[in-house]
């Protein structure tokens, strides 16, 4: 209790479990019968701290014990529970309600749009919405630090860059107008309202202190309004302030080295805001309390760590100029007892190892374990790893709404409405919430058909392109997707009509509320009530309701392309905490949730720089120097808070610290906290569940037992009677180069699915060029006809902007060159294009298609094949690896081409359309024979290809030779099927 001269300020050392020690001390002081504690009040920093204290009272036992009232006044949960202190509430002093965060952000975004300083570019739509979040933080910080907006006008910015001066000019304009905007709504800023409430409580208690005991516990926020209230509580006859982890060990010189706590432009000394004790020093200074006046709390609990841990933590975080004392620190074994560490290969193994430690912990009855980490990705991985053992664990930090099924669904829908993409379309229609329940199986059957039908390049952009492809395939019985399209068309017509109607506002810039309403209508059409169900669904519904209650506030018009980013920002900022129901002895806590809490085993995970402490978030409005001039916290104070959280967690009895050498696939740098710990404590022992190092367990958990047993090179050899008797000219080349690929494609019927993308790929471009020459030659091969065909290619709606800007100008000279070759061929004239043919000999049917066949003056035929890339070499033809043209020539020579009589073949030509810069972008004609080749004529090339066909057919089609992967085969689409990585390069013994 306070005396006339000394305020009642206490501190619980870091090695003690704060909540349990607090409850033990309060019980000893005030539990005079069952109602002794119930008469008091405890002020706490957050709802999570309130839960921790409630749990500590339950653990403390005591039949019929009634707890004190618990009120939250900290930054984390700015609610109005502090009004409980006013009993009864003073109706005459009622103040305006706090404005909802979403409505405030919308209003600030509108303000940013409307007010642009002279000479500056206007900020619109999603950009204004994004900047509004930073502006809201600046306004809140001005309220927290009680800095008048007028201070922005009086700053001397001569030493700052132009863009910071421009930013401050815009900020001044906005801050000047914001009070009027806020007044028209009848609300005030939440931070300003909290300050008023706290001041009203402090003023009332100074005049008439409550008769009950009042304790402010665990509050470290150094905002002036909070500091005044804490000083008031400390001065009351039955009041006390209990701080968490104030360092009473560090010397006065170290304490002063933390720097000044008052903003003074004339004082160039910079405070050490990254130190875990700085914000406590600031709080004490604002309370007007010296560190020497703070008394150590005299109660403990069974959950405390070793007493030597507190001086160890103090030494660990000594300011840099005082770290020389580490060399004379002596034996630290008592302080590091129960402290271990593990360095994993990557963050995946780190999560696996942490899950193993938590799994082992619950093998002991009553034992608890908690993971503390600011890395949400690590927390999600650990929860997933525990799920393999059927263990559900509550992540008290929650999950961003954007990552929940309802949030992901609305973002998919917004992306699709703004920018059509077939991948987003299939993902949306197949989302687990869409048509959830009866009828979903039939719905998914249609989605799979749509998926298959869209897996071909050349899709016309937009939903109309999907309708066009389905209609075209349904009308053409010869098309590959005809059967799918016939089943799909009625279903797709209904879905497309509903989406077009619901998402019509996305056709042009619209007010954000209108776009949101369109999304809501489409969501209900697709998913019904399922999207609003559960904790995440209710959070999403609440967000939509808040936007609706904003009554059209916000940017006047938003480009539909920007709206998904706006929505993503909102959903990512909304945290969905799961309902309690996970394992009662396992926990995952963020830094905020871990404050004042403790478990038997504390695992501090993610100790890499950028994860813990997290990377600093820059302020888009105020430079660090400007913040310093205004007396606002520096960005580094975020890292000081993270350091205090680490120091507090280090007080537990049993601790495991972990990090990963690689995070997200990139090398990771050890956290500054890890480096200090390693420098002071040396090499920490590695935890070993069951006697095996946890890093080894994590690395080998999913590795099969025993030595690796790589498979041999596959040698499938089906009976000769089951082998094909019909083969295409291109399949002959596949069989020659890679027999296994031929087997997988022709006999197993396996082929890679085309990517689900509307962007033209090289295969589509090649097909489109073939179509250009086919239509042009069939139309008479005139100069005007070629220009029309080229214009049609340029106007093809399936050609995306990148292809139109880069590929088309690059290939156009080669196309013109090829057209000139056709027109100027003289006596050689085209006979037909895209000519199919087949020839049967000895029970084997060879078939293929020639891109173009010409006839010369002597009646001989020329076989032409267009290549959008490079042409095969004559060496490949001689090695019997490239037989395509020779076999087409064989079919033509034997009279197998449709509509073309048998005739000698005088020429086999590849027309490469790869632009040659040295020839002005022209292409190149090459043959599979020539004076430098062992094949001198077309007839020789045809006979050579016929020999290759005979040899391959004898071995693989009529014989029983195994289809072994070819030595010359490159990496291809059947590598996983043949398990190539297991045998390639291992020599014949692995073959």
PDB file of C-alpha atoms in Angstrom, residues 304-523:
ATOM      1  CA  UNK A 304       8.390 -19.858 -11.078  1.00  0.00           C
ATOM      2  CA  UNK A 305      11.705 -20.402 -12.823  1.00  0.00           C
ATOM      3  CA  UNK A 306      15.114 -20.415 -11.096  1.00  0.00           C
ATOM      4  CA  UNK A 307      15.864 -17.222  -9.165  1.00  0.00           C
ATOM      5  CA  UNK A 308      19.209 -16.894 -10.982  1.00  0.00           C
ATOM      6  CA  UNK A 309      17.341 -16.360 -14.239  1.00  0.00           C
ATOM      7  CA  UNK A 310      16.419 -12.720 -13.499  1.00  0.00           C
ATOM      8  CA  UNK A 311      20.018 -11.428 -13.152  1.00  0.00           C
ATOM      9  CA  UNK A 312      20.952 -13.583 -16.155  1.00  0.00           C
ATOM     10  CA  UNK A 313      18.285 -11.891 -18.307  1.00  0.00           C
ATOM     11  CA  UNK A 314      19.448  -8.488 -17.074  1.00  0.00           C
ATOM     12  CA  UNK A 315      23.014  -9.337 -18.077  1.00  0.00           C
ATOM     13  CA  UNK A 316      21.852 -10.779 -21.387  1.00  0.00           C
ATOM     14  CA  UNK A 317      20.295  -7.475 -22.477  1.00  0.00           C
ATOM     15  CA  UNK A 318      23.005  -5.185 -21.131  1.00  0.00           C
ATOM     16  CA  UNK A 319      23.506  -2.145 -23.420  1.00  0.00           C
ATOM     17  CA  UNK A 320      26.339  -2.661 -25.888  1.00  0.00           C
ATOM     18  CA  UNK A 321      28.861  -0.524 -23.978  1.00  0.00           C
ATOM     19  CA  UNK A 322      28.337  -2.666 -20.874  1.00  0.00           C
ATOM     20  CA  UNK A 323      28.667  -6.117 -22.455  1.00  0.00           C
ATOM     21  CA  UNK A 324      32.318  -6.374 -21.362  1.00  0.00           C
ATOM     22  CA  UNK A 325      30.948  -7.637 -18.057  1.00  0.00           C
ATOM     23  CA  UNK A 326      29.984 -10.871 -19.839  1.00  0.00           C
ATOM     24  CA  UNK A 327      33.646 -11.876 -19.660  1.00  0.00           C
ATOM     25  CA  UNK A 328      33.617 -11.711 -15.864  1.00  0.00           C
ATOM     26  CA  UNK A 329      30.103 -13.021 -15.353  1.00  0.00           C
ATOM     27  CA  UNK A 330      31.373 -16.328 -13.969  1.00  0.00           C
ATOM     28  CA  UNK A 331      29.490 -19.596 -13.910  1.00  0.00           C
ATOM     29  CA  UNK A 332      25.987 -19.247 -15.332  1.00  0.00           C
ATOM     30  CA  UNK A 333      24.972 -22.878 -14.983  1.00  0.00           C
ATOM     31  CA  UNK A 334      22.357 -22.114 -12.304  1.00  0.00           C
ATOM     32  CA  UNK A 335      20.775 -19.471 -14.548  1.00  0.00           C
ATOM     33  CA  UNK A 336      20.770 -21.640 -17.662  1.00  0.00           C
ATOM     34  CA  UNK A 337      19.447 -24.763 -15.950  1.00  0.00           C
ATOM     35  CA  UNK A 338      16.423 -25.907 -17.941  1.00  0.00           C
ATOM     36  CA  UNK A 339      17.436 -23.840 -20.977  1.00  0.00           C
ATOM     37  CA  UNK A 340      18.100 -25.673 -24.260  1.00  0.00           C
ATOM     38  CA  UNK A 341      18.227 -24.788 -27.939  1.00  0.00           C
ATOM     39  CA  UNK A 342      17.884 -26.346 -31.366  1.00  0.00           C
ATOM     40  CA  UNK A 343      18.940 -25.145 -34.815  1.00  0.00           C
ATOM     41  CA  UNK A 344      16.992 -26.829 -37.623  1.00  0.00           C
ATOM     42  CA  UNK A 345      17.821 -27.074 -41.315  1.00  0.00           C
ATOM     43  CA  UNK A 346      14.704 -25.133 -42.373  1.00  0.00           C
ATOM     44  CA  UNK A 347      11.468 -23.781 -40.983  1.00  0.00           C
ATOM     45  CA  UNK A 348       9.584 -26.918 -42.016  1.00  0.00           C
ATOM     46  CA  UNK A 349      11.814 -29.077 -39.839  1.00  0.00           C
ATOM     47  CA  UNK A 350      11.626 -26.458 -37.101  1.00  0.00           C
ATOM     48  CA  UNK A 351       7.845 -26.835 -37.005  1.00  0.00           C
ATOM     49  CA  UNK A 352       8.198 -30.620 -37.008  1.00  0.00           C
ATOM     50  CA  UNK A 353      10.664 -30.516 -34.108  1.00  0.00           C
ATOM     51  CA  UNK A 354       8.502 -28.149 -32.052  1.00  0.00           C
ATOM     52  CA  UNK A 355       5.494 -30.406 -32.602  1.00  0.00           C
ATOM     53  CA  UNK A 356       7.540 -33.380 -31.365  1.00  0.00           C
ATOM     54  CA  UNK A 357       8.494 -31.528 -28.192  1.00  0.00           C
ATOM     55  CA  UNK A 358       4.885 -30.558 -27.541  1.00  0.00           C
ATOM     56  CA  UNK A 359       3.743 -34.107 -28.276  1.00  0.00           C
ATOM     57  CA  UNK A 360       6.239 -35.474 -25.781  1.00  0.00           C
ATOM     58  CA  UNK A 361       5.214 -32.936 -23.118  1.00  0.00           C
ATOM     59  CA  UNK A 362       1.641 -34.178 -22.842  1.00  0.00           C
ATOM     60  CA  UNK A 363       2.837 -37.715 -22.188  1.00  0.00           C
ATOM     61  CA  UNK A 364       3.335 -36.519 -18.608  1.00  0.00           C
ATOM     62  CA  UNK A 365       0.042 -36.101 -16.769  1.00  0.00           C
ATOM     63  CA  UNK A 366      -0.778 -32.465 -16.057  1.00  0.00           C
ATOM     64  CA  UNK A 367       2.236 -31.099 -17.931  1.00  0.00           C
ATOM     65  CA  UNK A 368       1.611 -28.069 -20.175  1.00  0.00           C
ATOM     66  CA  UNK A 369       3.549 -26.773 -23.163  1.00  0.00           C
ATOM     67  CA  UNK A 370       3.292 -23.558 -25.164  1.00  0.00           C
ATOM     68  CA  UNK A 371       4.862 -22.309 -28.365  1.00  0.00           C
ATOM     69  CA  UNK A 372       5.536 -18.580 -28.311  1.00  0.00           C
ATOM     70  CA  UNK A 373       6.319 -17.021 -31.677  1.00  0.00           C
ATOM     71  CA  UNK A 374       5.429 -13.938 -33.697  1.00  0.00           C
ATOM     72  CA  UNK A 375       5.751 -15.997 -36.898  1.00  0.00           C
ATOM     73  CA  UNK A 376       2.223 -16.949 -37.938  1.00  0.00           C
ATOM     74  CA  UNK A 377       3.552 -19.264 -40.639  1.00  0.00           C
ATOM     75  CA  UNK A 378       5.500 -21.273 -38.061  1.00  0.00           C
ATOM     76  CA  UNK A 379       2.443 -21.420 -35.811  1.00  0.00           C
ATOM     77  CA  UNK A 380       0.318 -22.799 -38.659  1.00  0.00           C
ATOM     78  CA  UNK A 381       2.935 -25.419 -39.516  1.00  0.00           C
ATOM     79  CA  UNK A 382       3.191 -26.584 -35.910  1.00  0.00           C
ATOM     80  CA  UNK A 383      -0.598 -26.890 -35.652  1.00  0.00           C
ATOM     81  CA  UNK A 384      -0.624 -28.916 -38.873  1.00  0.00           C
ATOM     82  CA  UNK A 385       2.209 -31.153 -37.635  1.00  0.00           C
ATOM     83  CA  UNK A 386       0.346 -31.853 -34.388  1.00  0.00           C
ATOM     84  CA  UNK A 387      -2.749 -32.755 -36.376  1.00  0.00           C
ATOM     85  CA  UNK A 388      -0.936 -35.842 -37.721  1.00  0.00           C
ATOM     86  CA  UNK A 389      -1.328 -37.315 -34.217  1.00  0.00           C
ATOM     87  CA  UNK A 390      -4.921 -36.185 -33.968  1.00  0.00           C
ATOM     88  CA  UNK A 391      -4.009 -33.300 -31.656  1.00  0.00           C
ATOM     89  CA  UNK A 392      -5.850 -30.028 -32.118  1.00  0.00           C
ATOM     90  CA  UNK A 393      -4.209 -26.965 -30.605  1.00  0.00           C
ATOM     91  CA  UNK A 394      -5.646 -23.484 -30.187  1.00  0.00           C
ATOM     92  CA  UNK A 395      -3.641 -20.689 -31.793  1.00  0.00           C
ATOM     93  CA  UNK A 396      -4.710 -17.826 -29.573  1.00  0.00           C
ATOM     94  CA  UNK A 397      -3.275 -15.210 -31.937  1.00  0.00           C
ATOM     95  CA  UNK A 398      -5.904 -16.333 -34.417  1.00  0.00           C
ATOM     96  CA  UNK A 399      -5.783 -16.525 -38.176  1.00  0.00           C
ATOM     97  CA  UNK A 400      -6.200 -13.695 -40.675  1.00  0.00           C
ATOM     98  CA  UNK A 401      -9.710 -13.701 -42.060  1.00  0.00           C
ATOM     99  CA  UNK A 402      -8.195 -13.675 -45.557  1.00  0.00           C
ATOM    100  CA  UNK A 403      -6.786 -17.180 -44.937  1.00  0.00           C
ATOM    101  CA  UNK A 404     -10.025 -18.728 -43.723  1.00  0.00           C
ATOM    102  CA  UNK A 405     -12.383 -20.494 -46.173  1.00  0.00           C
ATOM    103  CA  UNK A 406     -14.968 -17.648 -46.228  1.00  0.00           C
ATOM    104  CA  UNK A 407     -12.227 -15.022 -46.619  1.00  0.00           C
ATOM    105  CA  UNK A 408     -10.491 -16.957 -49.374  1.00  0.00           C
ATOM    106  CA  UNK A 409     -13.815 -17.390 -51.183  1.00  0.00           C
ATOM    107  CA  UNK A 410     -14.650 -13.682 -51.191  1.00  0.00           C
ATOM    108  CA  UNK A 411     -11.126 -12.788 -52.347  1.00  0.00           C
ATOM    109  CA  UNK A 412     -11.307 -15.352 -55.163  1.00  0.00           C
ATOM    110  CA  UNK A 413     -14.629 -13.896 -56.235  1.00  0.00           C
ATOM    111  CA  UNK A 414     -13.277 -10.327 -56.127  1.00  0.00           C
ATOM    112  CA  UNK A 415     -10.216 -11.310 -58.173  1.00  0.00           C
ATOM    113  CA  UNK A 416     -12.376 -13.069 -60.744  1.00  0.00           C
ATOM    114  CA  UNK A 417     -14.773 -10.133 -60.990  1.00  0.00           C
ATOM    115  CA  UNK A 418     -11.908  -7.673 -61.458  1.00  0.00           C
ATOM    116  CA  UNK A 419      -9.661  -9.702 -63.779  1.00  0.00           C
ATOM    117  CA  UNK A 420     -11.027 -12.884 -65.326  1.00  0.00           C
ATOM    118  CA  UNK A 421      -8.676 -15.827 -65.101  1.00  0.00           C
ATOM    119  CA  UNK A 422      -9.543 -19.498 -65.737  1.00  0.00           C
ATOM    120  CA  UNK A 423      -7.458 -20.597 -62.749  1.00  0.00           C
ATOM    121  CA  UNK A 424      -9.422 -18.315 -60.437  1.00  0.00           C
ATOM    122  CA  UNK A 425     -12.691 -19.461 -62.044  1.00  0.00           C
ATOM    123  CA  UNK A 426     -12.058 -23.162 -61.396  1.00  0.00           C
ATOM    124  CA  UNK A 427     -10.713 -22.444 -57.903  1.00  0.00           C
ATOM    125  CA  UNK A 428     -13.827 -20.392 -57.119  1.00  0.00           C
ATOM    126  CA  UNK A 429     -16.350 -22.920 -58.410  1.00  0.00           C
ATOM    127  CA  UNK A 430     -14.530 -25.776 -56.660  1.00  0.00           C
ATOM    128  CA  UNK A 431     -14.174 -23.958 -53.319  1.00  0.00           C
ATOM    129  CA  UNK A 432     -15.287 -26.153 -50.382  1.00  0.00           C
ATOM    130  CA  UNK A 433     -18.049 -23.719 -49.400  1.00  0.00           C
ATOM    131  CA  UNK A 434     -19.611 -23.532 -52.868  1.00  0.00           C
ATOM    132  CA  UNK A 435     -22.740 -25.706 -53.049  1.00  0.00           C
ATOM    133  CA  UNK A 436     -21.785 -27.241 -49.717  1.00  0.00           C
ATOM    134  CA  UNK A 437     -24.135 -30.074 -48.828  1.00  0.00           C
ATOM    135  CA  UNK A 438     -26.554 -31.916 -51.052  1.00  0.00           C
ATOM    136  CA  UNK A 439     -25.837 -31.614 -54.757  1.00  0.00           C
ATOM    137  CA  UNK A 440     -22.145 -30.793 -54.342  1.00  0.00           C
ATOM    138  CA  UNK A 441     -20.998 -34.039 -55.997  1.00  0.00           C
ATOM    139  CA  UNK A 442     -22.876 -33.258 -59.208  1.00  0.00           C
ATOM    140  CA  UNK A 443     -21.603 -29.680 -59.047  1.00  0.00           C
ATOM    141  CA  UNK A 444     -17.985 -30.838 -58.749  1.00  0.00           C
ATOM    142  CA  UNK A 445     -18.454 -33.190 -61.702  1.00  0.00           C
ATOM    143  CA  UNK A 446     -19.312 -30.172 -63.824  1.00  0.00           C
ATOM    144  CA  UNK A 447     -16.377 -28.185 -62.400  1.00  0.00           C
ATOM    145  CA  UNK A 448     -14.011 -31.014 -63.389  1.00  0.00           C
ATOM    146  CA  UNK A 449     -15.434 -31.034 -66.913  1.00  0.00           C
ATOM    147  CA  UNK A 450     -14.946 -27.279 -67.111  1.00  0.00           C
ATOM    148  CA  UNK A 451     -11.392 -27.679 -65.836  1.00  0.00           C
ATOM    149  CA  UNK A 452     -10.544 -30.197 -68.566  1.00  0.00           C
ATOM    150  CA  UNK A 453     -12.184 -28.169 -71.315  1.00  0.00           C
ATOM    151  CA  UNK A 454     -10.286 -25.009 -70.394  1.00  0.00           C
ATOM    152  CA  UNK A 455      -6.916 -26.787 -70.347  1.00  0.00           C
ATOM    153  CA  UNK A 456      -5.959 -25.680 -73.800  1.00  0.00           C
ATOM    154  CA  UNK A 457      -4.254 -22.420 -74.746  1.00  0.00           C
ATOM    155  CA  UNK A 458      -5.891 -19.812 -76.897  1.00  0.00           C
ATOM    156  CA  UNK A 459      -8.855 -19.069 -74.661  1.00  0.00           C
ATOM    157  CA  UNK A 460     -10.496 -15.766 -75.503  1.00  0.00           C
ATOM    158  CA  UNK A 461     -10.178 -13.465 -72.458  1.00  0.00           C
ATOM    159  CA  UNK A 462     -13.202 -13.009 -70.231  1.00  0.00           C
ATOM    160  CA  UNK A 463     -16.147 -15.133 -69.249  1.00  0.00           C
ATOM    161  CA  UNK A 464     -17.423 -14.789 -72.807  1.00  0.00           C
ATOM    162  CA  UNK A 465     -14.351 -16.724 -73.950  1.00  0.00           C
ATOM    163  CA  UNK A 466     -15.359 -19.674 -71.785  1.00  0.00           C
ATOM    164  CA  UNK A 467     -18.864 -19.623 -73.245  1.00  0.00           C
ATOM    165  CA  UNK A 468     -17.452 -19.390 -76.755  1.00  0.00           C
ATOM    166  CA  UNK A 469     -15.164 -22.395 -76.283  1.00  0.00           C
ATOM    167  CA  UNK A 470     -17.913 -24.533 -74.741  1.00  0.00           C
ATOM    168  CA  UNK A 471     -20.323 -23.634 -77.549  1.00  0.00           C
ATOM    169  CA  UNK A 472     -17.706 -24.296 -80.257  1.00  0.00           C
ATOM    170  CA  UNK A 473     -16.726 -27.689 -78.834  1.00  0.00           C
ATOM    171  CA  UNK A 474     -20.368 -28.688 -78.325  1.00  0.00           C
ATOM    172  CA  UNK A 475     -21.144 -27.826 -81.980  1.00  0.00           C
ATOM    173  CA  UNK A 476     -18.155 -29.722 -83.413  1.00  0.00           C
ATOM    174  CA  UNK A 477     -18.383 -33.510 -82.994  1.00  0.00           C
ATOM    175  CA  UNK A 478     -14.750 -33.829 -84.141  1.00  0.00           C
ATOM    176  CA  UNK A 479     -13.368 -31.607 -81.366  1.00  0.00           C
ATOM    177  CA  UNK A 480     -11.474 -33.247 -78.537  1.00  0.00           C
ATOM    178  CA  UNK A 481     -13.793 -31.762 -75.900  1.00  0.00           C
ATOM    179  CA  UNK A 482     -17.106 -32.383 -77.643  1.00  0.00           C
ATOM    180  CA  UNK A 483     -18.526 -34.869 -75.104  1.00  0.00           C
ATOM    181  CA  UNK A 484     -17.482 -32.675 -72.182  1.00  0.00           C
ATOM    182  CA  UNK A 485     -18.969 -29.542 -73.743  1.00  0.00           C
ATOM    183  CA  UNK A 486     -22.332 -31.191 -74.458  1.00  0.00           C
ATOM    184  CA  UNK A 487     -22.703 -32.136 -70.770  1.00  0.00           C
ATOM    185  CA  UNK A 488     -21.349 -28.809 -69.591  1.00  0.00           C
ATOM    186  CA  UNK A 489     -23.196 -26.254 -71.690  1.00  0.00           C
ATOM    187  CA  UNK A 490     -26.568 -25.992 -69.860  1.00  0.00           C
ATOM    188  CA  UNK A 491     -24.861 -25.845 -66.464  1.00  0.00           C
ATOM    189  CA  UNK A 492     -22.331 -23.242 -67.542  1.00  0.00           C
ATOM    190  CA  UNK A 493     -24.965 -21.054 -69.218  1.00  0.00           C
ATOM    191  CA  UNK A 494     -26.847 -20.855 -65.912  1.00  0.00           C
ATOM    192  CA  UNK A 495     -23.713 -20.179 -63.832  1.00  0.00           C
ATOM    193  CA  UNK A 496     -22.382 -17.560 -66.267  1.00  0.00           C
ATOM    194  CA  UNK A 497     -25.732 -15.749 -66.400  1.00  0.00           C
ATOM    195  CA  UNK A 498     -25.932 -15.598 -62.603  1.00  0.00           C
ATOM    196  CA  UNK A 499     -22.341 -14.351 -62.267  1.00  0.00           C
ATOM    197  CA  UNK A 500     -22.795 -11.770 -65.018  1.00  0.00           C
ATOM    198  CA  UNK A 501     -25.891 -10.398 -63.311  1.00  0.00           C
ATOM    199  CA  UNK A 502     -24.422 -10.315 -59.807  1.00  0.00           C
ATOM    200  CA  UNK A 503     -21.044  -8.883 -60.820  1.00  0.00           C
ATOM    201  CA  UNK A 504     -22.300  -6.310 -63.336  1.00  0.00           C
ATOM    202  CA  UNK A 505     -21.059  -3.331 -61.218  1.00  0.00           C
ATOM    203  CA  UNK A 506     -17.471  -4.531 -61.780  1.00  0.00           C
ATOM    204  CA  UNK A 507     -17.720  -3.479 -65.415  1.00  0.00           C
ATOM    205  CA  UNK A 508     -16.719   0.105 -64.541  1.00  0.00           C
ATOM    206  CA  UNK A 509     -15.458   2.191 -61.599  1.00  0.00           C
ATOM    207  CA  UNK A 510     -18.095   2.129 -58.870  1.00  0.00           C
ATOM    208  CA  UNK A 511     -18.479   3.136 -55.218  1.00  0.00           C
ATOM    209  CA  UNK A 512     -16.891   0.509 -52.959  1.00  0.00           C
ATOM    210  CA  UNK A 513     -20.191  -0.163 -51.196  1.00  0.00           C
ATOM    211  CA  UNK A 514     -21.755  -1.044 -54.565  1.00  0.00           C
ATOM    212  CA  UNK A 515     -18.912  -3.429 -55.385  1.00  0.00           C
ATOM    213  CA  UNK A 516     -19.211  -5.004 -51.953  1.00  0.00           C
ATOM    214  CA  UNK A 517     -22.945  -5.482 -52.456  1.00  0.00           C
ATOM    215  CA  UNK A 518     -22.285  -7.197 -55.769  1.00  0.00           C
ATOM    216  CA  UNK A 519     -19.858  -9.582 -54.092  1.00  0.00           C
ATOM    217  CA  UNK A 520     -22.389 -10.326 -51.366  1.00  0.00           C
ATOM    218  CA  UNK A 521     -25.050 -11.220 -53.932  1.00  0.00           C
ATOM    219  CA  UNK A 522     -22.650 -13.483 -55.823  1.00  0.00           C
ATOM    220  CA  UNK A 523     -21.479 -15.146 -52.603  1.00  0.00           C
TER     221      UNK A 523
END
